[in-house]
Amino acid sequence: MNYFYLLLVAGLVAGGRLAAAATNEPPKLSIHSDHGGTFDMAHYRTIYHGHVTVEDPRMHLTSAWLAADLPHNNNPDRQVVAATNVVMTFIDDKGLTNHATSDRAVYNYHEAGAVTNATITLSGHAKLWTDKINLAGEPLVWDLVKQELSSTNWTTTFSHDFINLNSTNTATSRTNHVPPHP
Amino acid sequence: MGNVCKTIYGVSGARALAAGLPGMILALALLPGGGATWMRGADMPVKNASDFSSVEYYDPPYQMQIKSRLAGAQAVPQADGRVLIQQLKLEIFETNGRPKYVVEAPECLYDQIKGTANSAGRMEVRQADGQFRLTGVGFEWRQEDEFLILTNQVETDILTGTNLTIIP
């Protein structure tokens, strides 16, 4: 099933284990907003304002604004947009804590025939880091289908160690090369 | 419920149309022993009713399909013409008859003319198939465009299932 739009950040934990639920409750993702929001029931879209937090067993996200397409059976396409002071923390498959910040984060999932596109785009002071590596680019684009991380304008470098933190997140050498600084 | 729908709610056809609610039928199913009492609210006589439901149908070509069913444990007309509904349950359906949403609130004020419902209290929206649940405190619901505004403590739980995958 196409659950994935569920969160842009889940892409960042591609390959991550599903946390084994200690209870019998089904796994869920929770979005909370202190300041309210809107729900377009006809188009399955929610918008959250104020201090928005997103939680699931593997990640934590905060932003000032977030719009999400809620699941429905008629349309597999999904988009989640988090904007303003986007901060994400997630635990990868090896138990390593990863962080990401940006002004804006967009998850897009689109199906057209047999072709599936799924990306997460971080833009506006986008950064990804662990305790071992820092990465910045404008924008940073994670192709979830190709498992490639790319940017048209790297502002720092990263090592294979970073890309291979997660065994399923193997980037190709093409996307992992360091372009010359202008 | 299960009781005979006894009367039609006191909304004229013109008013219903003005409110964008063509096809709206508000029927009051009375509880055993609970009689409907006529009250005077503004210029519109309406009834204080228990255990009622209201059904709205889609416009053509789906005019045979129920668009929404509004039910409540009690409806108390207010002086301004609105109706205080207690134990609100609103069910919304797709044009193919499939249940879409279930909305519940302990109470709300329903404006027949504007086609809105609001409350300072808690409300909950569930997708009929259980994939998500949205709650909040303080809301306004616009019937015409199916738009819900939540003012505080908005919480959405989305079931991810045990087979969550990044790429389905």
XYZ file of C-alpha atoms in Angstrom:
350
model
C 0.000 0.000 0.000
C 1.070 3.459 -0.561
C 1.499 4.687 2.901
C 4.510 6.562 2.258
C 3.630 10.036 1.700
C 3.140 9.698 5.347
C 6.116 11.633 5.850
C 8.758 13.231 3.923
C 11.191 12.326 6.552
C 10.502 8.689 6.382
C 12.465 8.805 3.190
C 15.439 9.851 5.164
C 15.232 6.651 7.075
C 14.891 4.506 4.016
C 15.959 1.095 4.996
C 15.492 1.838 8.620
C 13.930 -0.786 10.719
C 10.393 -0.478 11.691
C 10.439 -0.113 15.387
C 8.859 -3.155 16.843
C 5.782 -2.040 18.593
C 5.794 -3.094 22.176
C 2.065 -2.791 22.314
C -0.715 -4.183 20.217
C -1.549 -0.764 18.847
C -0.957 -0.416 15.127
C 1.968 1.813 14.169
C 0.922 5.373 13.628
C 2.294 8.722 12.723
C 1.074 11.717 14.697
C 0.942 15.350 13.668
C 0.261 17.952 16.330
C -0.308 21.680 16.125
C -0.821 23.964 19.067
C -2.238 26.791 17.035
C -4.786 25.093 14.886
C -5.210 24.280 11.260
C -7.628 23.497 8.499
C -8.933 20.366 6.885
C -10.193 20.437 3.310
C -12.368 17.375 3.534
C -13.168 17.367 -0.158
C -9.519 17.223 -1.158
C -8.069 15.289 1.794
C -5.624 18.033 2.665
C -4.729 19.295 6.107
C -2.774 22.411 6.943
C -1.247 22.994 10.356
C -0.133 26.323 11.761
C 2.046 27.371 14.628
C 4.287 24.936 16.406
C 3.847 21.772 14.352
C 5.372 18.497 15.466
C 5.420 15.164 13.702
C 6.226 11.977 15.563
C 6.556 8.376 14.681
C 8.660 5.629 16.241
C 11.678 6.587 14.151
C 11.658 10.314 13.742
C 10.751 13.711 15.050
C 10.016 16.791 12.967
C 9.110 20.325 13.889
C 8.167 23.241 11.674
C 6.070 26.353 11.813
C 3.757 25.225 9.037
C 2.914 21.919 7.455
C 0.501 20.773 4.765
C -0.213 17.110 4.207
C -2.352 15.061 1.897
C -4.196 12.531 3.974
C -4.518 8.962 2.729
C -7.419 8.092 0.526
C -8.068 5.348 -1.923
C -8.749 7.336 -5.019
C -5.398 8.927 -5.584
C -1.950 7.482 -4.911
C -0.196 10.812 -5.424
C 0.920 12.528 -2.277
C 2.581 15.709 -1.215
C 3.727 16.851 2.186
C 5.202 20.293 2.639
C 6.851 21.516 5.814
C 7.935 25.122 5.917
C 9.770 27.557 8.146
C 12.334 26.326 10.610
C 12.099 22.707 9.571
C 14.058 20.521 11.981
C 14.211 16.765 11.688
C 15.864 14.110 13.805
C 15.766 10.479 12.916
C 17.463 7.257 13.844
C 18.858 5.191 11.023
C 19.177 1.443 10.725
C 22.450 1.443 12.604
C 21.084 3.432 15.459
C 22.875 6.576 14.416
C 21.143 9.848 15.037
C 20.747 11.999 11.928
C 19.655 15.589 11.734
C 18.359 17.798 8.955
C 17.291 21.405 8.844
C 15.947 23.604 6.077
C 13.533 26.390 5.418
C 11.341 24.100 3.428
C 10.972 20.359 2.951
C 8.757 18.814 0.305
C 7.887 15.206 -0.146
C 6.375 14.310 -3.518
C 5.055 10.951 -4.580
C 3.637 10.503 -8.050
C 2.578 7.472 -10.038
C 2.203 7.614 -13.808
C 1.630 4.217 -15.304
C 4.520 1.999 -14.347
C 6.685 4.952 -13.434
C 6.908 6.029 -9.838
C 8.582 9.182 -8.692
C 9.227 9.913 -5.059
C 11.490 12.661 -3.825
C 12.248 14.693 -0.778
C 13.559 18.161 -1.467
C 15.147 20.266 1.235
C 15.655 23.889 0.306
C 16.621 27.077 2.015
C 19.735 26.617 4.147
C 19.363 22.858 3.768
C 21.709 20.796 5.892
C 22.096 17.167 6.782
C 24.469 15.982 9.455
C 25.470 13.290 11.875
C 28.197 13.321 14.441
C 30.561 12.321 11.645
C 29.647 14.397 8.642
C 28.012 17.624 7.581
C 26.351 18.158 4.242
C 24.756 21.239 2.766
C 23.307 21.986 -0.633
C 20.774 24.121 -2.320
C 18.551 22.290 -2.740
C 19.208 18.818 -1.443
C 17.157 16.303 -3.346
C 16.697 12.752 -2.209
C 15.352 10.511 -4.922
C 13.639 7.734 -3.039
C 13.234 5.541 -6.087
C 16.824 5.702 -7.267
C 18.158 6.045 -3.742
C 20.263 8.975 -4.784
C 21.055 12.144 -2.966
C 21.928 15.057 -5.199
C 22.275 18.777 -5.331
C 22.969 21.302 -8.006
C 25.059 23.352 -5.655
C 27.019 21.514 -3.015
C 28.337 23.830 -0.401
C 30.169 21.183 1.513
C 31.241 17.608 1.027
C 30.338 14.312 2.475
C 31.915 10.918 2.572
C 30.815 7.476 1.555
C 30.469 6.776 5.227
C 27.590 9.151 5.326
C 25.872 7.735 2.304
C 26.373 4.226 3.526
C 25.114 4.830 7.000
C 22.151 2.893 5.896
C 22.731 -0.156 3.776
C 19.852 0.639 1.462
C 20.901 4.210 0.976
C 23.739 3.503 -1.368
C 24.362 6.458 -3.567
C 25.958 6.167 -6.903
C 29.340 7.625 -7.552
C 27.677 10.019 -9.937
C 25.680 11.637 -7.208
C 28.390 11.335 -4.644
C 31.079 13.193 -6.456
C 32.197 16.556 -5.298
C 31.787 19.204 -7.933
C 34.495 21.813 -8.198
C 33.949 24.985 -6.315
C 33.335 27.968 -8.544
C -33.116 5.403 16.951
C -35.249 3.151 14.895
C -38.303 5.199 15.536
C -40.554 6.598 12.939
C -39.462 9.851 11.458
C -42.331 11.961 12.538
C -41.947 15.387 11.152
C -39.967 17.567 8.868
C -37.751 20.182 10.399
C -39.001 23.738 10.270
C -36.911 24.985 7.380
C -38.691 26.343 4.379
C -37.634 25.234 0.940
C -36.587 28.755 0.082
C -34.389 28.927 3.115
C -32.885 25.594 2.425
C -32.061 26.608 -1.100
C -30.672 29.886 0.084
C -28.425 27.954 2.374
C -27.185 25.879 -0.478
C -28.795 22.774 0.800
C -31.042 21.528 -1.937
C -32.464 18.205 -1.164
C -31.928 18.630 2.529
C -34.421 16.781 4.602
C -34.230 17.107 8.305
C -36.348 14.496 9.939
C -36.852 14.129 13.613
C -37.037 10.661 14.954
C -38.447 10.917 18.386
C -37.366 8.902 21.331
C -40.003 6.751 22.992
C -41.990 9.025 25.215
C -40.033 12.046 24.168
C -42.393 14.377 22.437
C -41.326 17.169 20.180
C -41.972 20.594 21.602
C -42.534 23.609 19.430
C -40.370 26.535 20.316
C -40.076 30.024 18.982
C -36.651 31.052 17.782
C -36.377 34.357 15.958
C -38.814 34.190 13.074
C -38.401 30.517 12.513
C -40.426 28.059 14.494
C -38.421 24.949 15.063
C -38.662 22.009 17.325
C -36.714 20.863 20.308
C -36.043 17.284 19.384
C -34.319 14.215 20.624
C -32.489 11.583 18.693
C -32.817 13.176 15.305
C -31.126 12.785 11.958
C -30.880 14.814 8.788
C -29.934 13.608 5.355
C -28.535 15.619 2.454
C -28.351 14.191 -1.063
C -25.905 14.929 -3.839
C -26.867 17.107 -6.743
C -27.627 15.374 -10.068
C -26.486 13.066 -11.470
C -25.928 11.530 -8.035
C -29.181 12.724 -6.577
C -30.012 9.260 -5.331
C -26.874 9.110 -3.215
C -26.688 10.400 0.313
C -24.050 13.083 0.689
C -24.215 13.443 4.447
C -26.191 12.316 7.420
C -26.291 14.570 10.454
C -27.489 13.048 13.699
C -27.637 14.127 17.297
C -28.956 13.139 20.680
C -30.711 16.449 21.091
C -31.363 19.592 19.100
C -32.286 22.771 20.933
C -33.278 25.818 18.877
C -31.585 29.055 19.869
C -33.001 32.550 19.782
C -30.775 33.520 16.867
C -32.113 30.739 14.716
C -29.220 28.368 15.186
C -29.647 24.946 16.703
C -27.600 23.573 19.562
C -26.880 19.967 18.738
C -25.662 17.625 21.406
C -23.781 14.437 20.677
C -23.305 15.385 17.058
C -22.486 12.651 14.598
C -21.974 13.626 10.989
C -21.341 10.984 8.361
C -20.154 12.005 4.908
C -20.403 9.704 1.911
C -18.813 9.527 -1.526
C -20.942 9.685 -4.667
C -20.686 5.905 -4.910
C -22.190 5.536 -1.463
C -18.946 4.600 0.222
C -18.534 6.140 3.690
C -15.918 8.869 3.678
C -15.744 10.590 7.060
C -17.341 10.417 10.463
C -17.356 13.620 12.491
C -18.289 13.630 16.159
C -18.565 16.391 18.734
C -20.163 16.553 22.168
C -22.033 19.649 21.063
C -22.084 22.340 18.429
C -24.183 25.158 17.086
C -25.601 24.455 13.656
C -26.583 27.372 11.447
C -29.097 26.172 8.931
C -28.972 29.314 6.854
C -25.218 29.528 6.501
C -24.719 25.795 6.480
C -22.097 25.954 9.201
C -21.489 24.279 12.517
C -19.143 25.508 15.202
C -18.151 24.904 18.779
C -15.528 25.880 21.291
C -15.395 22.285 22.383
C -13.715 19.160 21.207
C -14.353 17.430 17.904
C -13.087 14.392 16.076
C -12.957 13.434 12.410
C -12.270 9.866 11.370
C -11.809 8.540 7.911
C -14.408 5.839 7.524
C -11.799 3.203 6.717
C -9.878 4.111 9.843
C -6.723 5.311 8.114
C -6.603 8.525 10.043
C -8.176 10.381 12.929
C -8.085 14.126 13.414
C -9.057 15.871 16.643
C -9.082 19.435 17.842
C -10.580 21.844 20.306
C -12.693 24.597 18.819
C -13.908 24.288 15.266
C -16.042 25.647 12.476
C -17.309 23.399 9.722
C -18.566 24.747 6.414
C -21.003 22.378 4.844
C -20.979 23.747 1.313
C -17.286 23.208 0.602
C -16.630 20.571 3.262
C -14.058 22.750 4.954
C -13.113 22.422 8.589
C -11.261 25.040 10.603
C -9.692 23.915 13.864
C -8.476 26.485 16.334
C -6.536 24.630 19.011
C -4.732 21.428 19.864
C -5.003 19.854 16.465
C -3.866 16.247 16.475
C -3.797 13.859 13.540
C -3.028 10.177 13.870
C -2.324 8.319 10.652
C -2.116 4.566 10.720
C 0.989 3.417 8.932
C 0.443 -0.312 9.155
C 3.087 -2.872 9.842
C 4.353 -2.976 6.283
C 5.322 0.635 5.869
C 7.623 1.026 2.926
C 9.210 4.054 1.488
C 8.479 2.999 -2.036
C 5.316 0.922 -2.219
